Amino acid sequence: GDQGVDMMRLPPSGETCEELDFYDLNADGVPEDGRLVLQGTVEGNHFRGSCAVGSGRGADAVVRFQVPADGEWEFTTLGSDLDTVLYARDDCLDSETEIECNNDVNFDLGLAHSRLRLQLRMAHTIFLVVDTDNSLRREAFRITAAPFMPSSAPEIVEAAFQWSGADGRLAVRVEGRDADRDVAALRIELRDEEGAPLAGSGRALPAEHIRYGEDGAFSALFTHTVPVPPEGQPLVSTQITVIDADGQSPPPLDLMPM
């Protein structure tokens, strides 16, 4: 649904970034499941956010957004090809006007995208900077804007995995339901016949191929390569759970290899 907000109804703001090019989320964004979605490319190093780590040198892009309605708004880079840093400013070129900055939602859970939740007033214009975490590569990004709505954890309906003991390659297929359509990662732990975790497991993997159907039904594929277990330590089972963009997950599921 559109959540009762017309995201395109305001005329373009007259505020700019002077000589710097920028994207306009209101004009160029595409409505999708109650969100406004824009895809673009980071290029050149012009900005640095307060939450940047290391050198802070990264390719970036600016996205202007004029708020269509009062309330709490959520901005996320989920689905981008890069490890992002996201920050919002009132003035494009003035770092002192930064409203908030986020590096990763939860890197340990495999959530390297960024997210901001801001209380904003209608017709207020902000500048969102999509920055790269210490990389100057020209890469594609995706940013979405939507009125914030509390989310729920995804549900696993069916899952299976295949294991190649020769090269350590693992493929996991998961089917389930997620009303929020934001499955982001899979946590996987491989175990031997005594139930002990194998080296290289217990980590979160980003979703590679995910498709959504009606009512939030989804199908996702995850692949991973782990060190081949020593002889006499065969892979017997695995425990998995999917993780959404907010770090929520259902109870883990035990699987046997196909």
Tab-separated table of N, CA, C and O in Angstrom, residues 46-92:
chain	number	residue	atom	x	y	z
A	46	HIS	N	33.713	13.655	-2.143
A	46	HIS	CA	33.392	15.048	-1.835
A	46	HIS	C	33.038	15.286	-0.375
A	46	HIS	O	33.102	16.407	0.106
A	47	PHE	N	32.617	14.231	0.334
A	47	PHE	CA	32.068	14.419	1.674
A	47	PHE	C	32.665	13.419	2.662
A	47	PHE	O	33.285	12.434	2.269
A	48	ARG	N	32.449	13.695	3.947
A	48	ARG	CA	32.805	12.763	5.013
A	48	ARG	C	31.778	12.895	6.128
A	48	ARG	O	31.476	14.000	6.585
A	49	GLY	N	31.237	11.765	6.555
A	49	GLY	CA	30.256	11.770	7.630
A	49	GLY	C	30.909	11.588	8.981
A	49	GLY	O	32.028	11.078	9.091
A	50	SER	N	30.217	11.972	10.029
A	50	SER	CA	30.790	11.900	11.370
A	50	SER	C	31.016	10.469	11.836
A	50	SER	O	31.827	10.241	12.740
A	51	CYS	N	30.320	9.480	11.225
A	51	CYS	CA	30.475	8.092	11.654
A	51	CYS	C	31.410	7.308	10.742
A	51	CYS	O	31.538	6.085	10.888
A	52	ALA	N	32.082	7.985	9.806
A	52	ALA	CA	33.019	7.303	8.913
A	52	ALA	C	34.197	6.768	9.721
A	52	ALA	O	34.617	7.373	10.712
A	53	VAL	N	34.736	5.633	9.290
A	53	VAL	CA	35.882	5.037	9.973
A	53	VAL	C	37.092	5.061	9.040
A	53	VAL	O	36.975	5.283	7.843
A	54	GLY	N	38.272	4.838	9.607
A	54	GLY	CA	39.488	4.845	8.796
A	54	GLY	C	39.751	6.212	8.203
A	54	GLY	O	39.532	7.249	8.837
A	55	SER	N	40.185	6.216	6.955
A	55	SER	CA	40.504	7.484	6.289
A	55	SER	C	39.263	8.293	5.970
A	55	SER	O	39.331	9.519	5.827
A	56	GLY	N	38.106	7.605	5.860
A	56	GLY	CA	36.886	8.309	5.498
A	56	GLY	C	36.832	8.687	4.032
A	56	GLY	O	35.893	9.348	3.594
A	57	ARG	N	37.847	8.279	3.258
A	57	ARG	CA	37.867	8.585	1.830
A	57	ARG	C	37.064	7.522	1.078
A	57	ARG	O	37.444	6.357	1.042
A	58	GLY	N	35.953	7.958	0.496
A	58	GLY	CA	35.122	7.020	-0.242
A	58	GLY	C	34.320	7.725	-1.310
A	58	GLY	O	33.968	8.904	-1.164
A	59	ALA	N	34.041	7.012	-2.390
A	59	ALA	CA	33.189	7.559	-3.441
A	59	ALA	C	31.799	7.823	-2.869
A	59	ALA	O	31.312	7.065	-2.029
A	60	ASP	N	31.151	8.898	-3.298
A	60	ASP	CA	29.879	9.265	-2.711
A	60	ASP	C	28.911	9.836	-3.737
A	60	ASP	O	29.274	10.095	-4.890
A	61	ALA	N	27.688	10.032	-3.303
A	61	ALA	CA	26.649	10.654	-4.119
A	61	ALA	C	25.693	11.377	-3.188
A	61	ALA	O	25.490	10.962	-2.041
A	62	VAL	N	25.100	12.456	-3.671
A	62	VAL	CA	24.154	13.239	-2.881
A	62	VAL	C	22.745	13.030	-3.429
A	62	VAL	O	22.532	13.033	-4.648
A	63	VAL	N	21.788	12.860	-2.515
A	63	VAL	CA	20.391	12.671	-2.881
A	63	VAL	C	19.555	13.703	-2.128
A	63	VAL	O	19.544	13.717	-0.896
A	64	ARG	N	18.876	14.566	-2.876
A	64	ARG	CA	18.003	15.561	-2.239
A	64	ARG	C	16.619	14.961	-2.020
A	64	ARG	O	16.110	14.217	-2.852
A	65	PHE	N	16.028	15.286	-0.854
A	65	PHE	CA	14.693	14.774	-0.548
A	65	PHE	C	13.887	15.860	0.133
A	65	PHE	O	14.317	16.437	1.139
A	66	GLN	N	12.704	16.118	-0.417
A	66	GLN	CA	11.775	17.059	0.209
A	66	GLN	C	10.652	16.251	0.852
A	66	GLN	O	9.977	15.463	0.190
A	67	VAL	N	10.466	16.442	2.152
A	67	VAL	CA	9.591	15.582	2.960
A	67	VAL	C	8.122	15.806	2.580
A	67	VAL	O	7.620	16.923	2.685
A	68	PRO	N	7.411	14.749	2.166
A	68	PRO	CA	6.019	14.901	1.749
A	68	PRO	C	5.016	15.025	2.889
A	68	PRO	O	3.908	15.500	2.686
A	69	ALA	N	5.387	14.559	4.100
A	69	ALA	CA	4.438	14.584	5.214
A	69	ALA	C	5.185	14.547	6.533
A	69	ALA	O	6.280	13.983	6.625
A	70	ASP	N	4.598	15.158	7.568
A	70	ASP	CA	5.187	15.114	8.905
A	70	ASP	C	5.319	13.665	9.379
A	70	ASP	O	4.476	12.819	9.074
A	71	GLY	N	6.347	13.400	10.177
A	71	GLY	CA	6.450	12.089	10.800
A	71	GLY	C	7.870	11.556	10.823
A	71	GLY	O	8.835	12.257	10.500
A	72	GLU	N	7.988	10.288	11.239
A	72	GLU	CA	9.288	9.622	11.270
A	72	GLU	C	9.513	8.929	9.934
A	72	GLU	O	8.693	8.117	9.494
A	73	TRP	N	10.637	9.251	9.303
A	73	TRP	CA	10.967	8.703	7.989
A	73	TRP	C	12.183	7.797	8.092
A	73	TRP	O	13.120	8.084	8.842
A	74	GLU	N	12.146	6.715	7.334
A	74	GLU	CA	13.260	5.776	7.302
A	74	GLU	C	13.925	5.795	5.926
A	74	GLU	O	13.251	5.741	4.900
A	75	PHE	N	15.247	5.884	5.938
A	75	PHE	CA	16.049	5.859	4.714
A	75	PHE	C	17.040	4.699	4.842
A	75	PHE	O	17.706	4.563	5.872
A	76	THR	N	17.137	3.874	3.815
A	76	THR	CA	18.031	2.723	3.884
A	76	THR	C	18.708	2.491	2.547
A	76	THR	O	18.139	2.795	1.495
A	77	THR	N	19.931	1.938	2.609
A	77	THR	CA	20.672	1.597	1.396
A	77	THR	C	20.658	0.094	1.143
A	77	THR	O	21.498	-0.412	0.397
A	78	LEU	N	19.725	-0.625	1.747
A	78	LEU	CA	19.607	-2.064	1.528
A	78	LEU	C	19.461	-2.337	0.036
A	78	LEU	O	18.668	-1.698	-0.649
A	79	GLY	N	20.245	-3.303	-0.467
A	79	GLY	CA	20.209	-3.630	-1.890
A	79	GLY	C	21.303	-2.976	-2.694
A	79	GLY	O	21.413	-3.215	-3.903
A	80	SER	N	22.149	-2.160	-2.047
A	80	SER	CA	23.270	-1.520	-2.746
A	80	SER	C	24.390	-2.524	-2.982
A	80	SER	O	24.517	-3.519	-2.270
A	81	ASP	N	25.219	-2.248	-3.987
A	81	ASP	CA	26.339	-3.125	-4.315
A	81	ASP	C	27.558	-2.877	-3.435
A	81	ASP	O	28.559	-3.570	-3.563
A	82	LEU	N	27.507	-1.898	-2.549
A	82	LEU	CA	28.685	-1.505	-1.787
A	82	LEU	C	28.377	-1.418	-0.298
A	82	LEU	O	27.220	-1.389	0.115
A	83	ASP	N	29.453	-1.385	0.500
A	83	ASP	CA	29.357	-1.193	1.939
A	83	ASP	C	29.210	0.305	2.171
A	83	ASP	O	30.153	1.072	1.974
A	84	THR	N	28.030	0.740	2.583
A	84	THR	CA	27.721	2.167	2.594
A	84	THR	C	27.872	2.824	3.961
A	84	THR	O	27.835	2.174	5.008
A	85	VAL	N	28.028	4.140	3.911
A	85	VAL	CA	27.841	5.047	5.044
A	85	VAL	C	26.772	6.030	4.586
A	85	VAL	O	26.830	6.529	3.467
A	86	LEU	N	25.777	6.280	5.427
A	86	LEU	CA	24.676	7.165	5.042
A	86	LEU	C	24.513	8.260	6.078
A	86	LEU	O	24.458	7.975	7.277
A	87	TYR	N	24.463	9.512	5.625
A	87	TYR	CA	24.217	10.604	6.560
A	87	TYR	C	23.351	11.669	5.904
A	87	TYR	O	23.274	11.779	4.677
A	88	ALA	N	22.645	12.404	6.766
A	88	ALA	CA	21.713	13.431	6.311
A	88	ALA	C	22.167	14.789	6.806
A	88	ALA	O	22.641	14.932	7.941
A	89	ARG	N	22.006	15.783	5.930
A	89	ARG	CA	22.354	17.171	6.268
A	89	ARG	C	21.203	18.101	5.907
A	89	ARG	O	20.459	17.840	4.960
A	90	ASP	N	21.113	19.200	6.630
A	90	ASP	CA	20.177	20.253	6.245
A	90	ASP	C	20.740	21.076	5.095
A	90	ASP	O	19.994	21.529	4.223
A	91	ASP	N	22.044	21.276	5.104
A	91	ASP	CA	22.729	22.027	4.056
A	91	ASP	C	23.718	21.090	3.374
A	91	ASP	O	24.586	20.509	4.036
A	92	CYS	N	23.611	20.968	2.085
A	92	CYS	CA	24.423	20.005	1.339
A	92	CYS	C	25.912	20.164	1.613
A	92	CYS	O	26.617	19.170	1.822
